Structure formats: structure tokens, C-alpha cells
Tab-separated table of C-alpha atoms in Angstrom:
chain	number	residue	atom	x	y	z
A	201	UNK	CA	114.094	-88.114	-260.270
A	202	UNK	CA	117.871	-86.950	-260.792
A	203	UNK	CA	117.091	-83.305	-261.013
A	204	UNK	CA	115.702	-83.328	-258.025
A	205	UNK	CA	117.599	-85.699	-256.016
A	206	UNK	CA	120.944	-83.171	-257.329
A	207	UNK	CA	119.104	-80.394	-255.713
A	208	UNK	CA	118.701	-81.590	-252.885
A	209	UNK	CA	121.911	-82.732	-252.590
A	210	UNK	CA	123.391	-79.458	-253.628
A	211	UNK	CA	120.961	-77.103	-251.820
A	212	UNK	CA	119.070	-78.935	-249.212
A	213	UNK	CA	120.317	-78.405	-245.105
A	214	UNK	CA	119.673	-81.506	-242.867
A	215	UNK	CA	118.779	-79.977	-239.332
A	216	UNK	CA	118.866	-82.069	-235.980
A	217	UNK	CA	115.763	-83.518	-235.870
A	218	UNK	CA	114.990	-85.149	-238.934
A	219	UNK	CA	114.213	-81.989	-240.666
A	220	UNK	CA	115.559	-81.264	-244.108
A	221	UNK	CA	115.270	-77.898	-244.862
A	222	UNK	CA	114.485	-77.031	-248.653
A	223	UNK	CA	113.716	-73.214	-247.980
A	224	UNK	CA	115.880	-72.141	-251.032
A	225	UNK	CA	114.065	-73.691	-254.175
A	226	UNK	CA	110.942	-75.370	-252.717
A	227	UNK	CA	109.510	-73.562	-249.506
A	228	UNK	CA	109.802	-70.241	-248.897
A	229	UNK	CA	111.614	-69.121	-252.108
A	230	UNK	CA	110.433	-71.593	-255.385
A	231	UNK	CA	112.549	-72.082	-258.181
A	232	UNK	CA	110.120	-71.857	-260.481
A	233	UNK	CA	111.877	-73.337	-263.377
A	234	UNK	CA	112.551	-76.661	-261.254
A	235	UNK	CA	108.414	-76.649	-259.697
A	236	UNK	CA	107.458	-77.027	-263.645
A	237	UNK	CA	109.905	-79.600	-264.559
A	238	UNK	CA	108.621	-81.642	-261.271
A	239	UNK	CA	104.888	-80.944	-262.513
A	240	UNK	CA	105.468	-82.449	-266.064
A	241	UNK	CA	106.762	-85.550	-264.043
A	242	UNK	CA	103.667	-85.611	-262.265
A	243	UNK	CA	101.773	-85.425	-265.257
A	244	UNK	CA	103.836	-88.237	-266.872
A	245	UNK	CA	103.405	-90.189	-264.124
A	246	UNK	CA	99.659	-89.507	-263.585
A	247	UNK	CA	98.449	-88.677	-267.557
A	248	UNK	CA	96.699	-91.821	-268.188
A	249	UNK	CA	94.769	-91.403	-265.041
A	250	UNK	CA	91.376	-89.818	-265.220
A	251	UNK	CA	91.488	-87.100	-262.725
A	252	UNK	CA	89.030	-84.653	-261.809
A	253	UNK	CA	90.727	-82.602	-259.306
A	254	UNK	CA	93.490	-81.895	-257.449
A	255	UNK	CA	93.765	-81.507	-253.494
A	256	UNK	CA	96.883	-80.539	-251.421
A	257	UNK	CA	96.861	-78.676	-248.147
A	258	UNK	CA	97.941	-75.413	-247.544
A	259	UNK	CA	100.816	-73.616	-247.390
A	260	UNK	CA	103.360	-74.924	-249.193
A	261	UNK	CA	101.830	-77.406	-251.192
A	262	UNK	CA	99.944	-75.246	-252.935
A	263	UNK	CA	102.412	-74.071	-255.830
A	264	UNK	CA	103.376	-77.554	-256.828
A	265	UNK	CA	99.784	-78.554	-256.924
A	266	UNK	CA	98.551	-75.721	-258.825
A	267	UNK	CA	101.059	-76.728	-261.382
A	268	UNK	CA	100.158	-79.364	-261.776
A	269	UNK	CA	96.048	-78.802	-261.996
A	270	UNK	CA	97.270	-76.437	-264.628
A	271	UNK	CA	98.304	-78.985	-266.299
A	272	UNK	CA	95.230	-81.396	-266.284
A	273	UNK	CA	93.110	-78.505	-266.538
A	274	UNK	CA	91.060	-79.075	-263.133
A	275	UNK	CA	90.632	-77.237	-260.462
A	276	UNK	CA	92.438	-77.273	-257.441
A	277	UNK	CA	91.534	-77.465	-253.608
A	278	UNK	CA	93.472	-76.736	-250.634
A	279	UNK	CA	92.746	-78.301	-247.466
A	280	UNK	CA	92.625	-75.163	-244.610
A	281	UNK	CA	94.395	-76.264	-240.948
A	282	UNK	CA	92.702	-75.144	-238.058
A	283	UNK	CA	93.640	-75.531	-234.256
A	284	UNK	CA	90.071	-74.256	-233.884
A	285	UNK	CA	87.604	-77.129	-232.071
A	286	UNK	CA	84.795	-74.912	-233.771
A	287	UNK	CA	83.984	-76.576	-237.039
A	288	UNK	CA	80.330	-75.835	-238.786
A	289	UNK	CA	79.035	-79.051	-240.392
A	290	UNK	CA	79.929	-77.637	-243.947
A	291	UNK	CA	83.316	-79.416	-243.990
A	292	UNK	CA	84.385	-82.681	-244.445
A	293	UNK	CA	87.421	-82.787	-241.638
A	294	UNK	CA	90.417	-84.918	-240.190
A	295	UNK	CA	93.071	-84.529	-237.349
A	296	UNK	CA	96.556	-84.903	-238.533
A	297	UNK	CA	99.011	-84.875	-236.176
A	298	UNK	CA	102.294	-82.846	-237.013
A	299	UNK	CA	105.476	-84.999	-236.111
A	300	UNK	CA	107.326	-81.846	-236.861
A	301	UNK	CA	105.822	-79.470	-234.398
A	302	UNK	CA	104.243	-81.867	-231.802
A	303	UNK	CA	100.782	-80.927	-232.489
A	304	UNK	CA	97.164	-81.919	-234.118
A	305	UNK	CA	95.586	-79.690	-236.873
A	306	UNK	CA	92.306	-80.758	-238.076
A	307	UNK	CA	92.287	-80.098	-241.843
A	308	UNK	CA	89.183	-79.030	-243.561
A	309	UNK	CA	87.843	-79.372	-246.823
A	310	UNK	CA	84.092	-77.390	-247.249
A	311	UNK	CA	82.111	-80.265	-248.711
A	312	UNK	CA	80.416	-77.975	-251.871
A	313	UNK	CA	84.520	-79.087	-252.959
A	314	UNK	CA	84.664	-82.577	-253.242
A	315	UNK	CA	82.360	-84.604	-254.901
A	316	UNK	CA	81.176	-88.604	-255.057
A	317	UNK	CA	82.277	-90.415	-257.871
A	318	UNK	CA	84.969	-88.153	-258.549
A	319	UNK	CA	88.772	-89.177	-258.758
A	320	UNK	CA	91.281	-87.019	-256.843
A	321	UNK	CA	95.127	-86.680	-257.029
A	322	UNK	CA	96.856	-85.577	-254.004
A	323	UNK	CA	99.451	-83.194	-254.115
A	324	UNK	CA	102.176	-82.641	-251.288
A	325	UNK	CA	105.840	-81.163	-251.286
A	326	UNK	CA	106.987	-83.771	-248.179
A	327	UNK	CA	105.370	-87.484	-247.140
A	328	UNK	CA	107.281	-88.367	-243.801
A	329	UNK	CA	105.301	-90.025	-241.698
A	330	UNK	CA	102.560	-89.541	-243.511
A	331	UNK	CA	99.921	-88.569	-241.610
A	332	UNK	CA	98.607	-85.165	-244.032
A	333	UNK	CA	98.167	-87.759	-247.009
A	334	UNK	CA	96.382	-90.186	-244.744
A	335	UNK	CA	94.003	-86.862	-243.749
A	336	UNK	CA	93.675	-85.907	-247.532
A	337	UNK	CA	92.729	-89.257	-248.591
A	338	UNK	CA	90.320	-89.593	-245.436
A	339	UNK	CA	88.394	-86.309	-246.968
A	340	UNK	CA	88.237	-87.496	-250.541
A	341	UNK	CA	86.423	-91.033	-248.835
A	342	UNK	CA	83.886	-88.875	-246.703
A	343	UNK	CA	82.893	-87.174	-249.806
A	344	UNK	CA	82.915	-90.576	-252.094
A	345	UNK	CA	85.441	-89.985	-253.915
A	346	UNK	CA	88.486	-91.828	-255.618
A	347	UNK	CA	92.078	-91.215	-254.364
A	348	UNK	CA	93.748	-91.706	-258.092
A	349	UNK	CA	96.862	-91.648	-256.119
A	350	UNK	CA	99.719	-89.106	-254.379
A	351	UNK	CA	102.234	-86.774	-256.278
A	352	UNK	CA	105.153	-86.234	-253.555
A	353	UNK	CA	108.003	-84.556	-254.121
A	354	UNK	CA	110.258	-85.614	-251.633
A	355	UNK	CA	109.525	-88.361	-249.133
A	356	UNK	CA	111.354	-89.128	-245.788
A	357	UNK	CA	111.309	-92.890	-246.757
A	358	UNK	CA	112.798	-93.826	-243.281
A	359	UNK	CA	109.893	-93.005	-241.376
A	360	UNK	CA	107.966	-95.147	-243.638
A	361	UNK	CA	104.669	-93.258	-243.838
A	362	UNK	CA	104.422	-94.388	-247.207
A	363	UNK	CA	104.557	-98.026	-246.210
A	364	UNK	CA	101.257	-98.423	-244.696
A	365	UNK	CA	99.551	-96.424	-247.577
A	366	UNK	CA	101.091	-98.313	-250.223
A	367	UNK	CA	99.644	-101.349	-248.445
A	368	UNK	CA	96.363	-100.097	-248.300
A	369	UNK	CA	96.416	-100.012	-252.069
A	370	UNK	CA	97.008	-96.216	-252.525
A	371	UNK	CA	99.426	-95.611	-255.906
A	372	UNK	CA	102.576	-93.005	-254.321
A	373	UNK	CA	104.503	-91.333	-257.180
A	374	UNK	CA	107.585	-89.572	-255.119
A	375	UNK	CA	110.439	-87.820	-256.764
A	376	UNK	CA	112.949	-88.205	-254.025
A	377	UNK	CA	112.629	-91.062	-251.646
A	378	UNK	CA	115.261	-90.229	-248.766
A	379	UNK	CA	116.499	-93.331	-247.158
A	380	UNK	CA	118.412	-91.813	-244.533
A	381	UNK	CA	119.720	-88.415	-243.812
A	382	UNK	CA	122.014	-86.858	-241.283
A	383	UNK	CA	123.465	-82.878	-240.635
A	384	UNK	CA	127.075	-85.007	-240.486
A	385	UNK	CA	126.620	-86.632	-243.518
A	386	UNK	CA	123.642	-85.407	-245.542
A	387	UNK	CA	121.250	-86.661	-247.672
A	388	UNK	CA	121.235	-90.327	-249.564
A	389	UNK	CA	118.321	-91.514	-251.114
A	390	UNK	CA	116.611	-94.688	-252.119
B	10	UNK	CA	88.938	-57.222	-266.636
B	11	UNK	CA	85.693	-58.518	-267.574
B	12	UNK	CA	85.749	-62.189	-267.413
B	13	UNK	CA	87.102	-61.820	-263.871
B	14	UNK	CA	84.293	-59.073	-263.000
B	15	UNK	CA	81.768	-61.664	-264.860
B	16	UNK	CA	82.750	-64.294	-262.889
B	17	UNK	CA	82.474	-62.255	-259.289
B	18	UNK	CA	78.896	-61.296	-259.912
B	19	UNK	CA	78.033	-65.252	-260.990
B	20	UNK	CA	79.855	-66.957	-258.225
B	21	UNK	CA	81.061	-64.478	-255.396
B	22	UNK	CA	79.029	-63.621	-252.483
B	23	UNK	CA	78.948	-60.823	-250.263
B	24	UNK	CA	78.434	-61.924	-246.603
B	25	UNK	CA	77.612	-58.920	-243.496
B	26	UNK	CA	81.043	-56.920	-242.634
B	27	UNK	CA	82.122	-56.277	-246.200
B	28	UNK	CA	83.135	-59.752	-246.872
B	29	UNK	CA	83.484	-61.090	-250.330
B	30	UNK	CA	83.256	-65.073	-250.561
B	31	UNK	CA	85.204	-66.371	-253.775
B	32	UNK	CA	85.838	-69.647	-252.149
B	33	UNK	CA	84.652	-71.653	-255.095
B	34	UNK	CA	87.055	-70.325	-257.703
B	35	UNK	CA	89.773	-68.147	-256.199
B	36	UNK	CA	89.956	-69.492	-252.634
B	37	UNK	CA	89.773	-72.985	-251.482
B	38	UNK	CA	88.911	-74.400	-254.012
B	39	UNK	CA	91.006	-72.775	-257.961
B	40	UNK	CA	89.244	-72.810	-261.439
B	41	UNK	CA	92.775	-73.113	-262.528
B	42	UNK	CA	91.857	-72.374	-266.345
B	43	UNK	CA	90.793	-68.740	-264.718
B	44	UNK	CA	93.190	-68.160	-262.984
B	45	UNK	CA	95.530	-69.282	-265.816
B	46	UNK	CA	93.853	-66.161	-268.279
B	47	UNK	CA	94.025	-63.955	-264.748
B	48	UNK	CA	98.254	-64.843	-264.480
B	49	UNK	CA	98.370	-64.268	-268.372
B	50	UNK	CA	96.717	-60.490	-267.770
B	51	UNK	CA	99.540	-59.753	-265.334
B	52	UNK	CA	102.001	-60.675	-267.695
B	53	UNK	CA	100.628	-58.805	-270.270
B	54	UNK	CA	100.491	-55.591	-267.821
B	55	UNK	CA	103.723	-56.271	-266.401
B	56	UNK	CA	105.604	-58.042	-268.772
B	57	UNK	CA	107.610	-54.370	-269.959
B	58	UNK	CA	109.343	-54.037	-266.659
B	59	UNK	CA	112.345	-56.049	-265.249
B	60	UNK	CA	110.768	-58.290	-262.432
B	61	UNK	CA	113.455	-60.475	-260.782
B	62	UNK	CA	111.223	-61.913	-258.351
B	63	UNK	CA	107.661	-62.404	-257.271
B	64	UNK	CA	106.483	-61.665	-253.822
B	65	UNK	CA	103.004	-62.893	-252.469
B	66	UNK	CA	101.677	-63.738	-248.500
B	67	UNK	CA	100.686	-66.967	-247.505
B	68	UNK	CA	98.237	-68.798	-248.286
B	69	UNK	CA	95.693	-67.716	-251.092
B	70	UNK	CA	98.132	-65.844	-253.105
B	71	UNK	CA	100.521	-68.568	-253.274
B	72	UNK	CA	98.634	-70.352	-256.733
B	73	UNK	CA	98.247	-66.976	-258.830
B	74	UNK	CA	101.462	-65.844	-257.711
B	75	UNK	CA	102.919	-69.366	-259.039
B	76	UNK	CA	101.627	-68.611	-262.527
B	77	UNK	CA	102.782	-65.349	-262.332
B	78	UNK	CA	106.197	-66.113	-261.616
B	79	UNK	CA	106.210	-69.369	-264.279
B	80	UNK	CA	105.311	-66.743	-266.960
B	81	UNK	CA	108.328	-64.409	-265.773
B	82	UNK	CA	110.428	-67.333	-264.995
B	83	UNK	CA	111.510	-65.708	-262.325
B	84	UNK	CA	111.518	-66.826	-258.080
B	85	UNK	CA	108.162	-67.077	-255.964
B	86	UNK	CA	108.476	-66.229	-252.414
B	87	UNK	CA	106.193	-66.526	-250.030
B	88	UNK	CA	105.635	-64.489	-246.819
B	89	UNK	CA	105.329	-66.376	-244.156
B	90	UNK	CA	102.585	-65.104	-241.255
B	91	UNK	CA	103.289	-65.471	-237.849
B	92	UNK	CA	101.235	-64.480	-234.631
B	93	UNK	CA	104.794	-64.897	-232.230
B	94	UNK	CA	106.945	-62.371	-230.811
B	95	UNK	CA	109.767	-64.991	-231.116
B	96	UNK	CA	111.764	-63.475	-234.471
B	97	UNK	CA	115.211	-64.669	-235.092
B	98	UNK	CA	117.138	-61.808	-236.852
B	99	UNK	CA	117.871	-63.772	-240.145
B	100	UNK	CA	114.310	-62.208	-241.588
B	101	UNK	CA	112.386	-59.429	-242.317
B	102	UNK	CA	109.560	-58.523	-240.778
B	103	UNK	CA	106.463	-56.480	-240.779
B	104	UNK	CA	103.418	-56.360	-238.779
B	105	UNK	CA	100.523	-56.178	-240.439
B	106	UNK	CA	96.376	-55.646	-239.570
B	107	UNK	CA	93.769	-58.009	-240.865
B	108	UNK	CA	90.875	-55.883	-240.493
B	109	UNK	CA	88.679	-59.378	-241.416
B	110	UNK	CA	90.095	-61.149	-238.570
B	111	UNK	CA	90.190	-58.297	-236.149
B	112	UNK	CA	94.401	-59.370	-235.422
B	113	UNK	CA	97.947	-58.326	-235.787
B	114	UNK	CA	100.458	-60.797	-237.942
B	115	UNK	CA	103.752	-60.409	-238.545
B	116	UNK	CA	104.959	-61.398	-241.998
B	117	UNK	CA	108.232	-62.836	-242.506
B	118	UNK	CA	110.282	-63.306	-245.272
B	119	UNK	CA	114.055	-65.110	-245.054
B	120	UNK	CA	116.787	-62.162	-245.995
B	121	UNK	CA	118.499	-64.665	-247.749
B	122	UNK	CA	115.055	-64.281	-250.557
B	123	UNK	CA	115.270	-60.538	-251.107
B	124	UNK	CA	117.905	-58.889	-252.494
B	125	UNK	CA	119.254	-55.361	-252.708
B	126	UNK	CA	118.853	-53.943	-256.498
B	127	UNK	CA	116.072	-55.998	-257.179
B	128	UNK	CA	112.935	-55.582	-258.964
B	129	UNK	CA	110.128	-57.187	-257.409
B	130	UNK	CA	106.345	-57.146	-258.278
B	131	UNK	CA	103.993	-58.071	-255.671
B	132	UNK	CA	101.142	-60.106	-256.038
B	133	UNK	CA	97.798	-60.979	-253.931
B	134	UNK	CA	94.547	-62.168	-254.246
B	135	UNK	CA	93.113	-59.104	-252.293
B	136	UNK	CA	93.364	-55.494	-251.825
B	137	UNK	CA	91.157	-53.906	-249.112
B	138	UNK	CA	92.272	-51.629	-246.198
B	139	UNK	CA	95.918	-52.434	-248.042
B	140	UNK	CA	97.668	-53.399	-245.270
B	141	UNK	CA	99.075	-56.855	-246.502
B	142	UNK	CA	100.203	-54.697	-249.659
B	143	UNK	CA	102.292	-52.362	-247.009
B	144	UNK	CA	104.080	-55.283	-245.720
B	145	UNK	CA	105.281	-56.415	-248.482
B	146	UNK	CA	106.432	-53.420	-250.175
B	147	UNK	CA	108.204	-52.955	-246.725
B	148	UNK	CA	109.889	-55.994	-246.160
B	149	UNK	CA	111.020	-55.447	-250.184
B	150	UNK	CA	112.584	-51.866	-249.375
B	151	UNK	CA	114.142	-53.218	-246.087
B	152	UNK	CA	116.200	-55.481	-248.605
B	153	UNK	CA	117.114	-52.618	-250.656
B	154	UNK	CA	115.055	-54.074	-253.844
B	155	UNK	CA	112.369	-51.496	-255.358
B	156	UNK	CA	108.738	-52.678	-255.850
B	157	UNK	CA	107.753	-52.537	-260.054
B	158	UNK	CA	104.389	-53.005	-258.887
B	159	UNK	CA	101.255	-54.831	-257.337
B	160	UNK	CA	99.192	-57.299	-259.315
B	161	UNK	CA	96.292	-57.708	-256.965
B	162	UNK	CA	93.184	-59.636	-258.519
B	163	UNK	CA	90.128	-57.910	-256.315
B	164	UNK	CA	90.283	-54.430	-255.151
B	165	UNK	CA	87.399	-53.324	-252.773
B	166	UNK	CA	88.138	-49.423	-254.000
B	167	UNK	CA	85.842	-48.993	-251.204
B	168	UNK	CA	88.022	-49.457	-248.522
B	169	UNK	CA	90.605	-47.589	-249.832
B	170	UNK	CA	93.402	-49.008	-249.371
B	171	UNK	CA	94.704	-48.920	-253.009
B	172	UNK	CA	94.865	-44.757	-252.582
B	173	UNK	CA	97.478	-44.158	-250.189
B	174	UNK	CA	100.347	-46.667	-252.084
B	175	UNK	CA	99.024	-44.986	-255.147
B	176	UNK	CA	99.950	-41.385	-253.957
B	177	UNK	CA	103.036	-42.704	-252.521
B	178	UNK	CA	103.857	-43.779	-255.962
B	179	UNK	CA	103.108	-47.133	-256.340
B	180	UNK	CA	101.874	-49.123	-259.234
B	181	UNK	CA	98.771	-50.972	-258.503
B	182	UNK	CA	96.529	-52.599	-261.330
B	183	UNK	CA	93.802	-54.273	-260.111
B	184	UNK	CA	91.682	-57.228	-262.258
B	185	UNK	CA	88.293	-56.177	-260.696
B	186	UNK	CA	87.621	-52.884	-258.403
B	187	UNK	CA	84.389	-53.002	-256.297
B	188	UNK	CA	83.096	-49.824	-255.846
B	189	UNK	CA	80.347	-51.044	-253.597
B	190	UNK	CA	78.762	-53.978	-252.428
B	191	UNK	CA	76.104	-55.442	-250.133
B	192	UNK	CA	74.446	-58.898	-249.837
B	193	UNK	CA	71.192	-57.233	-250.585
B	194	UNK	CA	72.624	-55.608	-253.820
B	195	UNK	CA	75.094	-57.753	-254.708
B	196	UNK	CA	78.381	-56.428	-256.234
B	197	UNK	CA	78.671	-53.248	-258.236
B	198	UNK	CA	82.208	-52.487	-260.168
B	199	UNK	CA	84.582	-49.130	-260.631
């Protein structure tokens, strides 16, 4: 999506490490005006899809997503992290590991929140390696429902966590798809 | 606000050590409809003031905040919490109690997202001992900006944390205000 993709351009700071840093308008600070614009394209996109729900996982995810529940007027989830091994039966759960910061988070969704037979969009601001969607869609299963498919906004196409999912059938709508990024010589995209 | 209060005594529940469960609709999981009519109030209370920016703290404000800030069309930020000692001096901080989880956080917000002259209007999901409240009107008058208000959807009146920042001057207005509650007796309202 050219909006987007002009944004990041103009605003977006590559930092060693494969990080790209979009504090200013989508973490951290939200441009408001641009997070609507980027949940009618999801809607677009996702509008002839029954969905029932939306899940994301917190923190910033959650703005984007409750956009765009707003818009299909159904209620949103947010997966919690813990680091905690102390997990009550309640929850439907999955370990993600976090490229970024070199650790595993178990994400939790309390099971009263998902339902069987239901069909879920996921919601996320980044898809890198793509282990958070994986966990998302791994709760929705557990709970026997239907991953409709994945909203990204902006996904690190170069480390080809969306590959595998796409394979394994699952429909990824993603606004920017990076295809390779450096501090030297920014941001290009697919 | 009465479909707010309606929908506390319905669907909340009060657990020992003064804690209010709204998982299913404010928390975790979002009746987004609700919380739709909940941003419109807001607006409607707020909507005669200049507000330049939104301010909320990670991560269950972040969604009513959103719509807050859509209907403004103004910025969201976020305040980010941390539990490290390890601040770089490019953000403002605050430390601030959680009485629920018995810890100190420091709350963080870029100085790059707050600006001097400002008008910024706060909003959370809760308002007990008032402590998160502090913060943020802190880190907002560290900036130089001046706080319009505080949108807060649940005040428990009962911890009193709302009277202080009233005295001191500041605008609070409150969806639903518990005056008392207990699991055996439920919730009462203000």
C-alpha cells in the first residue's frame, strides 16, 4: 500500500540489527489518521470474509486491531505475554520465541475467548519471522476455530516468516512487504 | 453512564483484594460496539477543549484510547512500562505503584511524543489508588504540555485516588464510580 510504504520511507529508522524502528506514527506515538486509512484496507481486503472476531497480541498491536474490529463490529482479543511458567488451565497457550530480544514468551489467550466453529482474523503491526502469527493461529486451532487469515502491516519479507505460513494455506494480507533494508541505505520493499 | 454501570453489574466480577474482573468486555477480550458508545461519551465530555494529543499506559488502555484519539483526530501515545533501572535520557519517566501487583514500574514515554504548549487529555481504563493517573500527568508537565483532563472508564471512588488530582485541580470524569464492592455483594455505584 503506497501510503504506507511513503511513510515508511519518509519516517521509518533502520537500526543495526534488522530492526526498523516505526516509533513516530505506528508504535509509541500513532498517527491516528494513517491507523484508520490502514484499517479500511484491512476491511477491503478482508470484507467478504465472515469474521467473528479479531485477535492480536498485546502491546502494540492492539490499536490497529481495534480498528479494525470496529469496523466489523466484533469484538476484539488480545493475547497477554507472560515469562511466567505458572499458567492455570483456563488458557489456551503457545511459546513464541522473540528474534528481537532473544527470548520465549508464552502467549495466552483465557479459553471463555475463543470459541469452536468460529472464524478469526489476526491482527499484527510487524510479521518478521513470524513466529507471534504462528502462536496466534496455534490458539485459534486449540479452541477450534478458523484462522480467516492475517492483517499485517508491515512485514520483514526477508526473513520469510510469511513463507512457511502461506504454504500452510494461511491467507497474509500485508501492507508493506520489506524486501531488504539497511541503516546505509534504508528501506526497499517488495 | 448507565449502559457502562449496566454492563459492570451483568458481566464484571469482584474477586478478594478489591479486584474488579472486566476481562470479557473491557480487558482481554473488547465488546468493541461498547467501547465505541464509551469513546463517543469522552468526546462528547471533552470535545469543548483543545486536545492535541492523547496519552494512555500500556496495555489495556491502548483500544479506548485509540477511539478516543480517532474521534479527536489527534496522536495516541502510549506509555511504555518498564521494570529496569537502565533509562536512556531521550525519555521521560515516572515511577509508578501498582497496588494490584504489589510492584514499582517506571513508565516511559519518548520526549520526542510530548511537547511543550500542548494540550493533552489522558485516558485509562482504571482509576484506583491513582497512581498510573500521576504518571502520566507527570511525564505531560515534564514536557511542558498541560493536562485538559482524564477520561478514565472505572473509578473505584473507594480507593480514592480520584480526590487528591481533583484538589490539585485536575479534571477527572469518570464513566462508572464504585462506591463499594465485595464478591458477596456485588458492585454498588456513586
Amino acid at each position: 500500500m503506497q501510503l504506507l510504504e511513503e511513510r515508511i520511507r519518509r519516517d521509518g529508522i533502520v537500526a543495526p540489527g534488522n530492526v526498523l524502528r516505526v516509533d513516530s506514527f505506528i508504535n509509541h506515538q500513532m498517527d491516528m489518521e494513517l491507523l484508520d486509512k490502514l484499517a479500511e484496507e484491512f476491511y477491503r481486503l478482508f470484507c467478504h470474509e465472515r469474521v467473528d472476531r479479531v485477535l492480536t497480541v498485546e502491546a502494540s498491536g492492539i490499536a490497529i486491531a481495534a480498528l479494525v474490529a470496529q469496523r466489523f463490529r466484533v469484538p476484539l482479543v488480545f493475547a497477554k505475554k507472560s515469562k511466567s511458567s505458572n499458567i492455570p488451565d483456563t488458557v489456551y497457550t503457545c511459546p513464541v520465541r522473540s528474534f528481537t530480544h532473544g527470548n520465549v514468551n508464552t502467549i495466552l489467550v483465557t479459553k471463555d475467548y475463543l470459541h469452536a466453529g468460529e472464524n478469526v482474523l489476526l491482527i499484527d503491526d510487524f510479521l518478521a519471522h513470524g513466529e507471534a502469527l504462528r502462536g496466534l493461529a496455534d490458539v485459534v486451532l486449540q479452541a477450534g476455530g478458523h484462522v480467516v487469515g492475517a492483517g499485517i502491516l508491515i512485514e520483514k519479507s526477508f526473513q520469510h516468516g510469511g513463507d512457511a505460513l502461506r504454504e500452510a494455506g494461511m491467507r497474509i494480507e500485508s501492507l508493506a512487504r520489506i524486501a531488504a533494508m539497511s541503516p546505509e541505505d534504508g528501506v526497499s520493499f517488495l
